[in-house]
């Protein structure tokens, strides 16, 4: 697959996806709409934004009423933290709409743009002078009782003990080969994008986003011999539960449900990727240094 695309694009419309709980989002919304008018771009907003608009709002904007409306826009502008980007990515799914993330909040690692340089970057995007980085997505097929569901994660899937105080025991298989028996608080299955999230805080490795791999990181394993492991993206991972207790399955830290001990979880690379807008002067290692304190002492 193509990991970076650098073609010029004609931009006619874009969507706005924001964390409506943040005051700064509302502070900048009007300015974004004015910018769009000056650029002759058609803005779309989500139904959540529409439902929370102040009564004084008089501008006419189009609405993203369904997931298929993402096909009508050339990119989606997200304003919030990493969680805002993750929720937008799941909504877009396989529709190939690029995401431009603007950091509005505390620690935002996924967003390349800040409020200070937002309009400078938006001007570049409007001219089509940007690149696309394809981000790997994980797919999980979960058979829980009589129901089977599919989930997609840009960051990670996590299986943990939930409310139980006991360690959980899981058998991990890769392409039908037994890997190990994990007795721990849980397991994290992360994409390269998600390697700098929960997996990193649990001792997992940093994996550059352009790589295609699955990182499996145990949560507080009972033995020192169980360390994080990186699988190639062609591997299909299956998790079988040994104990009789329920466990919790979480998607990007935002969706969760309890699984019965007889449940089956199969995780593999998704057939689609998420497109993230990036720029010629973007520097992944600089982002690590600034936002993660990478390489700093004390």
C-alpha positions as a printed NumPy array, in Angstrom:
array([[  0.   ,   0.   ,   0.   ],
       [  1.014,   3.615,  -0.472],
       [  2.139,   5.021,   2.871],
       [  2.506,   8.655,   1.822],
       [  0.574,  10.488,  -0.889],
       [  1.795,  13.892,  -2.054],
       [ -0.568,  14.772,  -4.891],
       [ -2.141,  18.197,  -5.243],
       [ -5.857,  18.175,  -4.407],
       [ -8.698,  20.511,  -5.294],
       [-10.512,  21.308,  -2.042],
       [-14.163,  22.364,  -2.274],
       [-15.719,  21.245,   1.015],
       [-14.646,  20.171,   4.467],
       [-16.236,  18.919,   7.668],
       [-15.874,  20.12 ,  11.255],
       [-15.796,  17.577,  14.071],
       [-15.24 ,  19.032,  17.516],
       [-15.275,  18.382,  21.22 ],
       [-18.28 ,  20.52 ,  22.052],
       [-17.47 ,  20.333,  25.772],
       [-14.407,  22.525,  25.265],
       [-14.925,  26.291,  25.333],
       [-12.022,  26.854,  22.92 ],
       [-13.891,  24.918,  20.241],
       [-16.755,  27.429,  20.375],
       [-14.31 ,  30.337,  20.553],
       [-12.879,  29.349,  17.15 ],
       [-15.908,  27.943,  15.322],
       [-17.079,  31.295,  13.976],
       [-13.564,  32.176,  12.79 ],
       [-13.324,  28.856,  10.951],
       [-16.613,  29.491,   9.167],
       [-15.465,  32.992,   8.165],
       [-12.212,  31.501,   6.85 ],
       [-14.214,  28.95 ,   4.847],
       [-16.295,  31.697,   3.241],
       [-13.156,  33.646,   2.289],
       [-11.712,  30.496,   0.72 ],
       [-14.958,  29.655,  -1.115],
       [-15.154,  26.361,   0.747],
       [-18.375,  24.679,   1.836],
       [-18.29 ,  23.785,   5.554],
       [-20.2  ,  20.848,   7.04 ],
       [-20.788,  20.368,  10.772],
       [-21.819,  17.298,  12.743],
       [-25.26 ,  16.829,  14.257],
       [-23.702,  17.119,  17.727],
       [-22.33 ,  20.556,  16.902],
       [-25.679,  21.579,  15.391],
       [-27.57 ,  20.436,  18.502],
       [-25.3  ,  22.514,  20.763],
       [-25.161,  25.71 ,  18.714],
       [-25.921,  28.897,  20.677],
       [-29.242,  30.558,  19.913],
       [-27.376,  33.563,  18.527],
       [-25.86 ,  31.437,  15.733],
       [-27.347,  32.578,  12.396],
       [-25.025,  31.109,   9.741],
       [-26.335,  28.476,   7.344],
       [-24.132,  25.376,   7.22 ],
       [-24.615,  21.899,   5.867],
       [-24.892,  18.954,   8.247],
       [-23.119,  15.589,   8.326],
       [-26.258,  13.536,   8.937],
       [-24.85 ,  10.104,   8.179],
       [-21.52 ,   8.373,   7.693],
       [-21.968,   8.467,   3.917],
       [-21.918,  12.268,   4.067],
       [-18.165,  12.014,   4.705],
       [-17.889,  11.234,   0.987],
       [-19.113,  14.774,   0.242],
       [-16.14 ,  16.461,   1.932],
       [-12.474,  16.655,   0.985],
       [-11.17 ,  16.544,   4.561],
       [-12.415,  16.515,   8.142],
       [-11.123,  19.144,  10.562],
       [-11.153,  17.809,  14.137],
       [-10.771,  20.114,  17.125],
       [-10.144,  18.495,  20.494],
       [ -7.761,  15.967,  21.984],
       [ -6.668,  12.556,  20.783],
       [-10.047,  11.135,  21.758],
       [-11.735,  13.483,  19.301],
       [ -9.583,  12.166,  16.451],
       [-10.166,   8.546,  17.484],
       [-13.947,   8.948,  17.501],
       [-13.836,  10.736,  14.136],
       [-11.686,   7.959,  12.662],
       [-14.198,   5.291,  13.717],
       [-17.042,   7.324,  12.21 ],
       [-15.19 ,   7.725,   8.897],
       [-14.248,   4.042,   8.74 ],
       [-13.468,   2.92 ,   5.201],
       [-14.621,   6.113,   3.459],
       [-11.094,   7.483,   2.881],
       [-11.816,  11.   ,   4.141],
       [ -8.53 ,  12.568,   5.366],
       [ -8.387,  13.949,   8.911],
       [ -6.645,  17.157,   9.945],
       [ -6.31 ,  17.188,  13.719],
       [ -6.11 ,  20.427,  15.71 ],
       [ -4.95 ,  20.125,  19.307],
       [ -7.395,  21.744,  21.75 ],
       [ -6.69 ,  20.576,  25.276],
       [ -3.967,  18.919,  27.325],
       [ -1.761,  16.166,  25.85 ],
       [ -2.671,  15.685,  22.2  ],
       [ -0.173,  13.478,  20.387],
       [ -2.137,  12.647,  17.234],
       [ -2.955,  16.227,  16.204],
       [ -0.185,  17.937,  14.228],
       [ -1.78 ,  21.388,  14.308],
       [ -2.217,  23.802,  17.208],
       [ -4.692,  26.655,  17.539],
       [ -1.803,  29.093,  17.091],
       [ -0.961,  27.863,  13.585],
       [ -4.365,  26.468,  12.576],
       [ -5.22 ,  29.016,   9.883],
       [ -1.701,  28.93 ,   8.476],
       [ -2.07 ,  25.164,   8.081],
       [ -5.615,  25.456,   6.77 ],
       [ -4.41 ,  27.804,   4.038],
       [ -1.885,  25.187,   2.984],
       [ -4.564,  22.486,   2.944],
       [ -6.906,  24.707,   0.925],
       [ -4.186,  24.971,  -1.731],
       [ -3.841,  21.18 ,  -1.753],
       [ -0.189,  21.396,  -0.721],
       [ -0.106,  18.622,   1.865],
       [  0.597,  14.912,   2.204],
       [ -1.474,  11.976,   3.366],
       [ -0.118,   9.416,   5.788],
       [ -2.027,   6.14 ,   5.861],
       [ -2.494,   4.839,   9.393],
       [ -3.061,   1.145,  10.053],
       [ -6.341,   0.15 ,  11.725],
       [ -7.042,  -2.99 ,  13.761],
       [-10.144,  -5.124,  13.332],
       [-11.539,  -7.274,  16.141],
       [-14.161,  -9.971,  15.656],
       [-15.755, -10.668,  19.026],
       [-18.034, -13.672,  19.521],
       [-19.76 , -13.012,  22.851],
       [-22.529, -15.487,  23.606],
       [-24.851, -15.668,  20.597],
       [-23.737, -12.288,  19.242],
       [-20.762, -11.618,  16.981],
       [-19.595,  -8.035,  16.471],
       [-16.789,  -6.327,  14.574],
       [-14.884,  -3.394,  16.018],
       [-12.226,  -1.129,  14.518],
       [ -9.512,   0.753,  16.406],
       [ -6.989,   3.348,  15.28 ],
       [ -5.169,   3.176,  18.639],
       [ -5.8  ,  -0.076,  20.462],
       [ -7.978,  -2.842,  21.793],
       [ -7.618,  -3.63 ,  25.499],
       [ -8.773,  -6.715,  27.38 ],
       [ -8.643,  -6.277,  31.145],
       [-10.081,  -7.671,  34.374],
       [-12.654,  -4.915,  34.778],
       [-14.11 ,  -4.765,  38.291],
       [-12.498,  -8.018,  39.37 ],
       [ -9.533,  -7.94 ,  41.753],
       [ -8.107, -11.161,  40.33 ],
       [ -5.547, -11.575,  37.587],
       [ -6.973, -12.984,  34.362],
       [ -5.447, -15.811,  32.361],
       [ -5.485, -15.758,  28.566],
       [ -3.951, -17.935,  25.863],
       [ -2.65 , -16.027,  22.847],
       [ -2.367, -17.617,  19.397],
       [ -0.841, -16.135,  16.227],
       [ -1.871, -17.741,  12.933],
       [ -3.052, -20.764,  14.992],
       [  0.356, -21.123,  16.697],
       [  0.386, -20.915,  20.481],
       [  2.353, -17.857,  21.638],
       [  2.05 , -17.808,  25.417],
       [ -0.24 , -18.035,  28.419],
       [ -0.653, -14.578,  29.936],
       [ -1.526, -14.224,  33.602],
       [ -1.887, -10.472,  34.097],
       [ -4.272,  -7.569,  34.549],
       [ -4.9  ,  -7.692,  30.812],
       [ -3.483,  -7.29 ,  27.305],
       [ -3.161,  -4.29 ,  24.993],
       [ -3.26 ,  -4.794,  21.219],
       [ -1.968,  -1.587,  19.657],
       [ -1.364,  -0.219,  16.187],
       [  1.819,   1.794,  15.516],
       [ -0.35 ,   4.895,  16.028],
       [ -1.472,   3.538,  19.394],
       [  2.024,   2.494,  20.435],
       [  2.51 ,   5.936,  22.033],
       [ -0.703,   5.669,  24.068],
       [ -1.707,   3.114,  26.741],
       [  0.803,   0.58 ,  25.428],
       [  3.714,   2.985,  25.954],
       [  2.645,   3.771,  29.527],
       [  2.588,   0.004,  30.173],
       [  6.148,  -0.52 ,  28.946],
       [  5.52 ,  -1.136,  25.246],
       [  7.798,   0.057,  22.417],
       [  7.379,   3.157,  20.251],
       [  6.604,   2.106,  16.669],
       [  6.71 ,   4.709,  13.902],
       [  3.27 ,   5.252,  12.311],
       [  4.332,   4.35 ,   8.767],
       [  5.173,   0.791,   9.872],
       [  2.582,  -1.981,   9.728],
       [  2.65 ,  -4.057,  12.902],
       [  0.619,  -5.17 ,  15.907],
       [  2.067,  -4.511,  19.37 ],
       [  0.916,  -6.805,  22.195],
       [  1.701,  -5.414,  25.646],
       [  0.73 ,  -7.202,  28.884],
       [ -0.675,  -5.198,  31.783],
       [  1.22 ,  -5.974,  35.015],
       [  2.157,  -9.547,  34.063],
       [  2.662, -12.024,  36.899],
       [  6.053, -13.082,  35.55 ],
       [  9.097, -11.118,  34.352],
       [  9.444, -13.364,  31.3  ],
       [  6.346, -11.991,  29.576],
       [  7.435,  -8.841,  27.733],
       [  5.784,  -6.81 ,  24.94 ],
       [  5.984,  -8.432,  21.512],
       [  5.588,  -6.965,  18.008],
       [  3.852,  -9.033,  15.323],
       [  3.898,  -8.361,  11.573],
       [  0.627,  -7.064,  10.197],
       [ -0.128, -10.325,   8.392],
       [ -0.666, -12.21 ,  11.637],
       [ -4.145, -13.098,  12.917],
       [ -4.237, -13.112,  16.697],
       [ -6.747, -15.129,  18.711],
       [ -7.359, -14.818,  22.432],
       [ -8.902, -17.601,  24.489],
       [ -9.921, -17.144,  28.109],
       [ -8.938, -19.704,  30.715],
       [-10.729, -18.336,  33.799],
       [-14.452, -18.305,  34.548],
       [-14.659, -14.559,  35.217],
       [-15.995, -11.941,  32.827],
       [-13.488,  -9.564,  31.247],
       [-13.83 ,  -6.121,  29.696],
       [-13.072,  -5.456,  26.031],
       [-12.344,  -1.799,  25.209],
       [-11.992,  -0.029,  21.841],
       [ -9.72 ,   3.035,  21.747],
       [-10.57 ,   3.628,  25.396],
       [-14.04 ,   4.851,  24.362],
       [-16.235,   1.793,  23.786],
       [-16.339,  -1.162,  26.156],
       [-18.378,  -4.236,  26.919],
       [-18.177,  -7.271,  29.176],
       [-17.241, -10.606,  27.646],
       [-18.195, -14.029,  28.931],
       [-15.374, -16.554,  29.556],
       [-16.531, -18.57 ,  26.527],
       [-16.09 , -15.589,  24.221],
       [-13.674, -15.616,  21.297],
       [-11.673, -12.571,  20.206],
       [ -9.831, -12.498,  16.873],
       [ -7.7  ,  -9.462,  16.05 ],
       [ -6.047,  -8.64 ,  12.723],
       [ -5.216,  -5.756,  10.423],
       [ -8.29 ,  -4.034,   9.055],
       [ -8.84 ,  -4.038,   5.272],
       [ -8.885,  -0.221,   5.316],
       [ -6.639,   2.518,   6.707],
       [ -7.254,   5.984,   8.12 ],
       [ -5.799,   8.912,   6.198],
       [ -4.131,  11.621,   8.284],
       [ -3.099,  14.952,   6.801],
       [  0.563,  15.801,   7.336],
       [  2.984,  18.439,   6.029],
       [  6.437,  18.579,   4.477],
       [  7.965,  20.086,   7.6  ],
       [  6.386,  17.596,  10.017],
       [  8.903,  15.788,  12.22 ],
       [  7.804,  12.72 ,  14.195],
       [ 10.859,  12.769,  16.458],
       [ 10.372,  16.442,  17.243],
       [  6.79 ,  15.636,  18.225],
       [  8.116,  12.927,  20.547],
       [ 10.522,  15.372,  22.139],
       [  7.985,  18.159,  22.591],
       [  4.942,  16.175,  23.673],
       [  6.502,  13.123,  25.317],
       [  9.782,  14.563,  26.615],
       [ 11.599,  11.988,  24.488],
       [ 15.318,  11.796,  25.321],
       [ 15.128,  14.326,  28.16 ],
       [ 16.628,  13.625,  31.564],
       [ 14.948,  14.333,  34.881]])
